[in-house]
């Protein structure tokens, strides 16, 4: 049977989709190639959020295609995911060596399409159609397959698509309308993962706080998403629950209150703010203002004072003035994010912002990016330093990249902790004392609680 290599760009949802495709192919007898150099099938799972992500994947495919054409002409090449969805056949016109283009609602068809191509039944396949029920097809995990080490954490996709239509964002066009899986379906997948040794689950979706909105009625004041969190929380043996990405407007009191009530729900939230300027938030179509956003953070910190809060910020949205940018700087100072992903605005096809007036020149965009990054990094470093001397509970995920005696885990607030340990710690919840910090990393010493 052939071997496959999948390279993933972009978000956790893409990682999860790639994993599900890999699992699907392994179940059919494929092996997983360690590098693209030895693979019979090479798939790039792509991201469209910014132009740079698209250019990277296209550049990579050009290199692979040049090599394959010369040395291994039978290798099958494919694009999957968001860029495949939004560019479709155009990708094959541009890169004629590509055999397969699979959109975001067709991952489950990958094995069948590869069969057809490998058997010579069809030369090229492009499938970017919508498919009803496709949100429930990303189910298979590779955790129990041929891997030697068991995974401790896992992603579970709970919904697909987004109806928010932020004016800068391509996602509603690449991932489609919001569609949610049912609560029993999600819980069954989580149960199976826990039975296989998983102790932490991250629920995934483009806008998870909109989960089940249309299908599952509010019950006792609780949204469908909070009902799902409660159902997953019931699973015995599961230790931790996280989710990403929520939308700030989905942080009703029911969700805020869940952080105080559900002990498995980790005290961490990735809450994309995008801008601190009310004027820009409106132009972005975000559905909240600065005051509302700050209010949510305040409420969360009241329920869980040590909450880890991270965000996404776009600099250089069309029309962003120095005053608007200063508002983002001041909001960042006021909230003191634990970390922020700062994106330079990138015009995306079909989005309203791409044709808005006053696009920000590149040099200003770069300068603002650098200023904000410095501010965010400074605040974050202080936050990390403040943890020195504290004891934190971590879930040990496995070896760090630095070698087998250095293990890695994460605190409940989602900060990475490295410590000297061994394989026997994998999967354990343990207390470590924080001894020093590195860049966005804590170093810990296994602690015996109540002894110091
Ligand atoms: N340009 C720059 N950043 C973007 N993001 C989404 N669309 C764009 C764009 N056109 C960022 C947002 C989002 C994150 C995933 O990517 O901050 O939260």
Coordinates of C-alpha atoms and ligand atoms in Angstrom, one line a residue:
X1 CA 0.0 0.0 0.0
X2 CA 1.2 3.6 -0.6
X3 CA 2.6 5.9 2.0
X4 CA 1.2 9.4 2.6
X5 CA 2.7 12.6 3.9
X6 CA 0.4 15.4 5.1
X7 CA 1.7 18.9 5.8
X8 CA -0.6 21.2 7.7
X9 CA -0.7 25.0 7.6
X10 CA -2.8 27.2 9.9
X11 CA -5.1 26.6 12.8
X12 CA -5.9 23.7 15.1
X13 CA -8.9 22.8 13.1
X14 CA -6.6 22.2 10.2
X15 CA -4.4 20.0 12.4
X16 CA -7.4 18.1 13.4
X17 CA -8.6 17.7 9.8
X18 CA -5.2 16.4 8.8
X19 CA -5.2 13.9 11.6
X20 CA -8.6 12.6 10.6
X21 CA -7.5 12.2 7.0
X22 CA -4.3 10.4 8.1
X23 CA -6.4 8.1 10.3
X24 CA -8.8 7.4 7.4
X25 CA -5.9 6.5 5.2
X26 CA -4.1 4.3 7.8
X27 CA -7.4 2.4 8.2
X28 CA -7.2 1.7 4.5
X29 CA -3.7 0.3 4.8
X30 CA -1.6 3.4 4.0
X31 CA 1.5 4.0 6.0
X32 CA 2.5 7.4 7.2
X33 CA 5.8 8.6 5.5
X34 CA 8.2 10.4 7.8
X35 CA 9.0 13.0 5.1
X36 CA 7.7 14.1 1.8
X37 CA 10.8 12.7 0.2
X38 CA 9.7 9.1 0.6
X39 CA 5.9 9.5 0.3
X40 CA 3.8 8.1 -2.5
X41 CA 1.1 10.6 -1.8
X42 CA 1.8 14.2 -0.6
X43 CA -1.1 16.3 0.6
X44 CA -0.9 20.0 1.7
X45 CA -3.7 21.0 4.1
X46 CA -3.9 24.7 3.5
X47 CA -4.8 28.0 5.2
X48 CA -6.4 31.1 3.6
X49 CA -6.6 33.5 6.6
X50 CA -3.8 35.6 5.2
X51 CA -2.1 35.8 1.8
X52 CA 1.2 34.7 3.3
X53 CA -0.2 31.4 4.4
X54 CA -1.5 30.7 0.8
X55 CA 1.8 31.8 -0.8
X56 CA 3.8 29.4 1.5
X57 CA 1.7 26.4 0.5
X58 CA 1.9 27.3 -3.2
X59 CA 5.6 27.8 -3.0
X60 CA 6.0 24.4 -1.2
X61 CA 3.9 22.7 -3.8
X62 CA 6.0 24.2 -6.6
X63 CA 9.1 22.8 -5.0
X64 CA 7.6 19.4 -4.4
X65 CA 6.2 19.3 -7.9
X66 CA 9.6 20.2 -9.5
X67 CA 11.3 17.4 -7.6
X68 CA 8.6 14.8 -8.2
X69 CA 8.3 15.5 -11.9
X70 CA 12.0 14.9 -12.3
X71 CA 12.6 11.9 -10.0
X72 CA 9.3 10.2 -9.1
X73 CA 6.5 11.0 -11.6
X74 CA 4.0 8.5 -10.0
X75 CA 3.7 10.5 -6.8
X76 CA 0.2 11.9 -6.2
X77 CA 0.0 15.5 -5.2
X78 CA -3.0 17.2 -3.6
X79 CA -4.3 20.3 -1.9
X80 CA -6.8 20.1 0.8
X81 CA -8.6 22.6 3.1
X82 CA -9.3 26.3 3.0
X83 CA -7.2 27.4 0.0
X84 CA -8.4 24.3 -1.9
X85 CA -11.9 25.3 -1.1
X86 CA -11.6 28.9 -2.2
X87 CA -9.4 28.4 -5.3
X88 CA -10.6 25.1 -6.5
X89 CA -9.7 24.1 -10.0
X90 CA -7.7 27.2 -10.5
X91 CA -4.9 25.5 -8.4
X92 CA -4.6 22.8 -11.0
X93 CA -4.5 25.4 -13.8
X94 CA -1.7 27.1 -11.9
X95 CA 0.1 24.0 -10.9
X96 CA -0.6 21.3 -13.5
X97 CA 1.3 18.6 -11.5
X98 CA -1.4 18.7 -8.8
X99 CA -3.8 15.8 -9.1
X100 CA -6.3 16.4 -6.3
X101 CA -8.1 19.4 -4.8
X102 CA -10.3 18.6 -1.8
X103 CA -12.5 21.3 -0.1
X104 CA -13.3 21.7 3.5
X105 CA -16.5 19.6 3.4
X106 CA -14.9 16.6 1.6
X107 CA -12.0 15.4 3.8
X108 CA -13.9 12.1 4.3
X109 CA -13.7 11.4 0.6
X110 CA -9.9 11.6 0.5
X111 CA -9.3 7.8 0.5
X112 CA -11.8 7.2 -2.3
X113 CA -10.4 9.9 -4.5
X114 CA -6.8 8.7 -4.0
X115 CA -8.0 5.2 -5.0
X116 CA -9.5 6.5 -8.2
X117 CA -6.3 8.4 -9.1
X118 CA -3.9 5.7 -8.2
X119 CA -5.9 3.1 -10.2
X120 CA -5.8 5.4 -13.1
X121 CA -9.6 5.8 -13.3
X122 CA -9.4 9.5 -13.2
X123 CA -6.5 11.8 -13.9
X124 CA -7.5 14.9 -11.9
X125 CA -10.2 15.4 -9.2
X126 CA -11.5 18.6 -7.8
X127 CA -14.3 18.5 -5.2
X128 CA -15.1 21.6 -3.4
X129 CA -18.9 21.1 -3.2
X130 CA -20.9 21.6 -0.1
X131 CA -22.1 18.4 1.6
X132 CA -24.9 18.2 4.1
X133 CA -23.8 16.5 7.3
X134 CA -20.1 16.9 6.6
X135 CA -19.6 18.5 10.0
X136 CA -20.0 15.0 11.6
X137 CA -17.6 13.3 9.3
X138 CA -14.4 14.3 11.0
X139 CA -14.3 11.6 13.6
X140 CA -11.4 9.2 13.2
X141 CA -8.3 9.7 15.3
X142 CA -4.9 8.3 14.9
X143 CA -4.3 8.0 18.6
X144 CA -4.7 4.2 18.9
X145 CA -3.2 3.3 15.5
X146 CA 0.3 2.6 14.6
X147 CA 1.9 5.3 16.8
X148 CA 4.1 4.1 19.5
X149 CA 3.3 6.6 22.1
X150 CA -0.2 7.4 23.2
X151 CA -1.7 10.9 23.0
X152 CA -2.7 12.5 26.2
X153 CA -4.5 15.4 24.6
X154 CA -6.9 15.4 21.7
X155 CA -8.9 17.8 19.5
X156 CA -12.6 17.2 18.8
X157 CA -14.4 19.1 16.2
X158 CA -17.9 20.2 17.4
X159 CA -19.0 22.5 14.7
X160 CA -18.0 23.9 11.3
X161 CA -18.3 27.2 9.6
X162 CA -19.1 30.7 10.7
X163 CA -22.0 33.1 10.2
X164 CA -20.4 36.2 11.7
X165 CA -19.0 37.6 8.5
X166 CA -16.3 39.9 10.0
X167 CA -15.4 42.2 7.2
X168 CA -11.7 41.1 7.1
X169 CA -12.3 37.4 7.3
X170 CA -12.3 34.8 4.5
X171 CA -13.4 31.9 6.8
X172 CA -17.2 32.1 6.2
X173 CA -16.4 31.5 2.5
X174 CA -13.9 28.7 3.0
X175 CA -15.7 26.9 5.8
X176 CA -19.3 27.7 5.0
X177 CA -22.3 28.2 7.1
X178 CA -22.4 27.2 10.8
X179 CA -23.2 23.5 11.2
X180 CA -23.0 21.7 14.5
X181 CA -22.8 18.1 15.5
X182 CA -25.2 16.7 18.1
X183 CA -24.3 16.5 21.8
X184 CA -24.5 12.7 21.9
X185 CA -22.2 12.4 18.8
X186 CA -19.6 14.7 20.3
X187 CA -19.8 13.0 23.7
X188 CA -19.4 9.5 22.1
X189 CA -16.2 10.6 20.4
X190 CA -14.8 12.1 23.6
X191 CA -15.7 9.0 25.5
X192 CA -13.8 6.8 23.0
X193 CA -10.8 9.1 23.3
X194 CA -10.8 8.9 27.1
X195 CA -11.1 5.1 27.0
X196 CA -7.9 5.2 24.8
X197 CA -6.0 7.2 27.4
X198 CA -6.7 10.8 26.5
X199 CA -7.1 13.1 29.5
X200 CA -7.6 16.5 28.0
X201 CA -9.9 17.4 25.2
X202 CA -10.0 20.7 23.3
X203 CA -13.4 21.3 21.6
X204 CA -12.8 22.9 18.2
X205 CA -14.8 25.1 15.9
X206 CA -14.5 28.3 14.0
X207 CA -16.9 30.0 16.4
X208 CA -17.5 27.4 19.2
X209 CA -19.7 29.8 21.2
X210 CA -22.3 29.6 18.4
X211 CA -22.4 25.8 18.8
X212 CA -25.9 24.3 18.3
X213 CA -27.6 27.7 18.3
X214 CA -30.1 26.8 15.7
X215 CA -30.8 23.2 16.7
X216 CA -30.5 23.0 20.5
X217 CA -32.8 25.2 22.6
X218 CA -31.6 27.2 25.6
X219 CA -32.3 25.1 28.8
X220 CA -32.4 26.5 32.3
X221 CA -30.7 29.7 30.9
X222 CA -27.9 27.7 29.4
X223 CA -26.8 28.0 25.8
X224 CA -26.3 24.9 23.7
X225 CA -22.5 25.3 24.1
X226 CA -22.7 25.3 27.9
X227 CA -25.0 22.3 27.7
X228 CA -22.3 20.5 25.6
X229 CA -19.6 21.5 28.1
X230 CA -21.7 20.0 30.9
X231 CA -22.2 16.8 28.9
X232 CA -18.5 16.4 28.2
X233 CA -17.7 17.3 31.8
X234 CA -19.6 14.2 32.9
X235 CA -17.2 11.8 31.2
X236 CA -15.3 9.8 33.8
X237 CA -11.6 9.8 33.4
X238 CA -11.5 13.0 31.5
X239 CA -9.4 15.5 33.5
X240 CA -9.4 18.7 31.5
X241 CA -11.6 20.5 28.9
X242 CA -10.6 23.4 26.7
X243 CA -12.1 25.0 23.6
X244 CA -11.2 27.3 20.8
X245 CA -12.0 29.6 19.2
X246 CA -14.9 31.4 20.9
X247 CA -16.3 34.7 19.9
X248 CA -16.5 37.4 22.7
X249 CA -20.2 38.0 22.1
X250 CA -20.8 34.3 23.0
X251 CA -19.5 34.9 26.5
X252 CA -22.9 35.2 28.2
X253 CA -23.2 34.8 32.0
X254 CA -23.9 31.1 31.6
X255 CA -20.5 30.5 30.1
X256 CA -18.7 32.8 32.5
X257 CA -20.4 31.0 35.4
X258 CA -19.4 27.6 33.9
X259 CA -15.7 28.4 34.7
X260 CA -16.6 28.6 38.4
X261 CA -18.8 25.5 38.3
X262 CA -17.1 22.9 36.1
X263 CA -13.8 21.9 37.6
X264 CA -12.5 20.2 34.5
X265 CA -13.0 23.4 32.5
X266 CA -9.5 24.9 32.5
X267 CA -9.0 28.6 33.5
X268 CA -7.9 29.7 30.1
X269 CA -9.6 31.5 27.3
X270 CA -8.5 32.6 23.9
X271 CA -10.7 35.6 23.2
X272 CA -9.9 37.4 19.9
X273 CA -10.4 41.1 20.4
X274 CA -9.0 42.2 17.0
X275 CA -8.9 45.9 17.9
X276 CA -9.2 48.3 20.8
X277 CA -10.9 51.0 18.8
X278 CA -14.7 51.0 18.8
X279 CA -14.8 52.7 15.4
X280 CA -12.7 49.8 13.9
X281 CA -14.6 47.1 15.8
X282 CA -17.8 48.4 14.1
X283 CA -16.2 48.5 10.7
X284 CA -14.9 45.0 11.3
X285 CA -18.4 43.8 12.2
X286 CA -17.3 42.3 15.4
X287 CA -20.6 42.8 17.3
X288 CA -19.1 44.1 20.6
X289 CA -17.3 47.3 21.7
X290 CA -14.3 47.8 23.9
X291 CA -16.4 48.3 27.0
X292 CA -18.3 45.1 26.5
X293 CA -15.1 43.1 25.8
X294 CA -13.4 44.5 28.9
X295 CA -16.5 43.7 30.9
X296 CA -16.3 40.0 29.9
X297 CA -12.7 39.8 30.9
X298 CA -13.6 41.5 34.3
X299 CA -16.3 38.9 34.9
X300 CA -14.1 36.0 34.0
X301 CA -11.4 37.2 36.3
X302 CA -13.9 37.6 39.1
X303 CA -14.9 33.9 38.7
X304 CA -11.3 32.7 38.1
X305 CA -8.7 35.3 39.2
X306 CA -5.8 33.5 37.7
X307 CA -7.4 33.0 34.3
X308 CA -5.0 32.8 31.4
X309 CA -6.3 35.1 28.7
X310 CA -4.9 35.3 25.1
X311 CA -6.1 37.1 22.1
X312 CA -5.8 37.8 18.4
X313 CA -5.2 41.4 17.2
X314 CA -5.1 42.7 13.7
X315 CA -3.0 45.8 13.0
X316 CA -3.5 47.9 9.9
X317 CA -7.1 47.3 9.2
X318 CA -8.3 49.7 6.5
X319 CA -8.7 53.2 7.8
X320 CA -6.8 52.5 11.1
X321 CA -5.5 55.8 12.3
X322 CA -2.7 56.4 14.8
X323 CA -5.5 57.2 17.3
X324 CA -7.2 53.8 16.6
X325 CA -4.0 52.0 17.0
X326 CA -3.3 53.8 20.3
X327 CA -6.7 52.5 21.5
X328 CA -5.4 48.9 20.8
X329 CA -2.2 49.7 22.7
X330 CA -4.1 51.1 25.7
X331 CA -6.6 48.1 25.7
X332 CA -3.6 45.7 25.7
X333 CA -2.1 47.6 28.7
X334 CA -5.4 47.6 30.5
X335 CA -6.2 43.9 30.0
X336 CA -2.7 42.6 30.3
X337 CA -3.1 39.6 28.0
X338 CA -1.0 36.6 28.7
X339 CA -0.1 36.5 25.1
X340 CA -1.5 37.8 21.8
X341 CA -1.1 36.7 18.2
X342 CA -0.7 39.9 16.2
X343 CA -1.6 39.8 12.6
X344 CA -0.8 42.3 9.9
X345 CA -4.0 43.0 8.0
X346 CA -4.0 41.1 4.7
X347 CA -6.7 41.9 2.1
X348 CA -8.7 38.7 1.3
X349 CA -10.7 38.1 -1.8
X350 CA -14.5 38.6 -1.6
X351 CA -14.3 40.3 1.8
X352 CA -15.8 43.8 2.3
X353 CA -12.6 45.1 4.0
X354 CA -10.5 44.4 0.9
X355 CA -12.2 47.2 -1.0
X356 CA -12.6 49.6 1.9
X357 CA -10.9 53.0 1.4
X358 CA -7.6 54.0 3.2
X359 CA -5.7 50.7 3.1
X360 CA -2.8 51.2 5.5
X361 CA 0.6 51.4 3.8
X362 CA 3.0 48.6 4.4
X363 CA 5.6 50.6 6.3
X364 CA 3.1 51.9 8.8
X365 CA 1.7 48.4 9.2
X366 CA 5.1 47.0 10.0
X367 CA 5.9 49.8 12.5
X368 CA 2.6 49.3 14.3
X369 CA 3.2 45.5 14.4
X370 CA 6.6 46.0 15.9
X371 CA 5.3 48.4 18.6
X372 CA 2.4 46.2 19.6
X373 CA 4.6 43.1 19.7
X374 CA 7.1 44.8 22.0
X375 CA 4.3 45.9 24.3
X376 CA 2.6 42.5 24.4
X377 CA 5.9 40.6 24.8
X378 CA 6.8 42.9 27.8
X379 CA 3.5 42.3 29.5
X380 CA 3.6 38.6 28.8
X381 CA 7.2 38.3 30.2
X382 CA 6.2 40.0 33.4
X383 CA 3.2 37.6 33.7
X384 CA 5.5 34.6 33.3
X385 CA 8.0 35.9 35.8
X386 CA 5.3 36.4 38.4
X387 CA 4.8 32.7 38.4
X388 CA 8.3 31.9 39.7
X389 CA 8.1 30.3 43.1
X390 CA 4.4 29.2 42.6
X391 CA 3.3 25.6 42.5
X392 CA 1.2 24.8 39.4
X393 CA -0.7 21.7 38.3
X394 CA 0.4 20.4 34.9
X395 CA -0.7 17.6 32.7
X396 CA 2.3 16.0 31.2
X397 CA 2.0 15.5 27.5
X398 CA 5.3 13.9 26.7
X399 CA 8.9 14.6 25.7
X400 CA 9.8 18.1 24.9
X401 CA 11.6 18.8 21.6
X402 CA 14.8 19.1 23.7
X403 CA 15.2 15.4 24.2
X404 CA 13.8 12.5 26.2
X405 CA 14.7 13.6 29.7
X406 CA 13.0 17.0 29.3
X407 CA 9.2 16.5 29.6
X408 CA 6.6 19.0 28.7
X409 CA 3.2 19.8 30.1
X410 CA 0.8 22.6 30.4
X411 CA -0.7 24.5 33.3
X412 CA -4.5 24.9 33.6
X413 CA -4.0 28.4 32.3
X414 CA -2.4 26.9 29.2
X415 CA 1.2 27.8 29.8
X416 CA 3.9 25.4 28.7
X417 CA 6.1 24.0 31.5
X418 CA 9.3 22.0 30.9
X419 CA 10.8 19.8 33.6
X420 CA 13.4 17.1 34.0
X421 CA 11.5 13.9 34.0
X422 CA 10.9 10.7 32.1
X423 CA 8.4 8.7 30.0
X424 CA 6.7 7.5 33.2
X425 CA 5.4 11.0 33.8
X426 CA 3.4 11.0 30.6
X427 CA -0.3 11.5 31.2
X428 CA 0.2 12.4 34.8
X429 CA -1.3 15.4 36.5
X430 CA 1.4 16.6 38.7
X431 CA 2.4 19.7 40.7
X432 CA 5.5 21.4 39.8
X433 CA 7.2 24.4 41.4
X434 CA 8.1 27.1 38.9
X435 CA 11.8 27.8 39.1
X436 CA 12.5 30.1 36.2
X437 CA 11.2 31.3 32.8
X438 CA 12.1 31.3 29.2
X439 CA 10.4 32.9 26.3
X440 CA 6.8 31.9 26.7
X441 CA 7.9 28.9 28.7
X442 CA 8.0 28.0 32.4
X443 CA 10.6 25.7 33.9
X444 CA 9.4 23.6 36.8
X445 CA 10.6 21.2 39.5
X446 CA 8.3 18.4 40.5
X447 CA 7.0 19.5 43.9
X448 CA 5.7 17.6 46.8
X449 CA 2.7 19.6 47.8
X450 CA 2.5 21.1 51.3
X451 CA 6.1 20.5 52.1
X452 CA 7.5 23.9 51.4
Ligands
LIG1 N1 -5.7 39.7 7.8 C1 -5.0 39.6 9.0 N2 -5.3 38.8 10.0 C2 -6.5 38.1 9.8 N3 -7.2 37.3 10.7 C3 -8.3 36.9 10.1 N4 -8.4 37.5 8.9 C4 -7.3 38.2 8.7 C5 -6.9 39.1 7.7 N5 -7.6 39.3 6.5 C6 -6.7 36.9 12.0 C7 -7.7 37.3 13.1 C8 -8.2 36.0 13.5 C9 -7.0 35.1 13.3 C10 -7.3 33.6 13.2 O1 -6.5 35.5 12.1 O2 -7.0 37.9 14.1 O3 -8.7 35.9 14.8

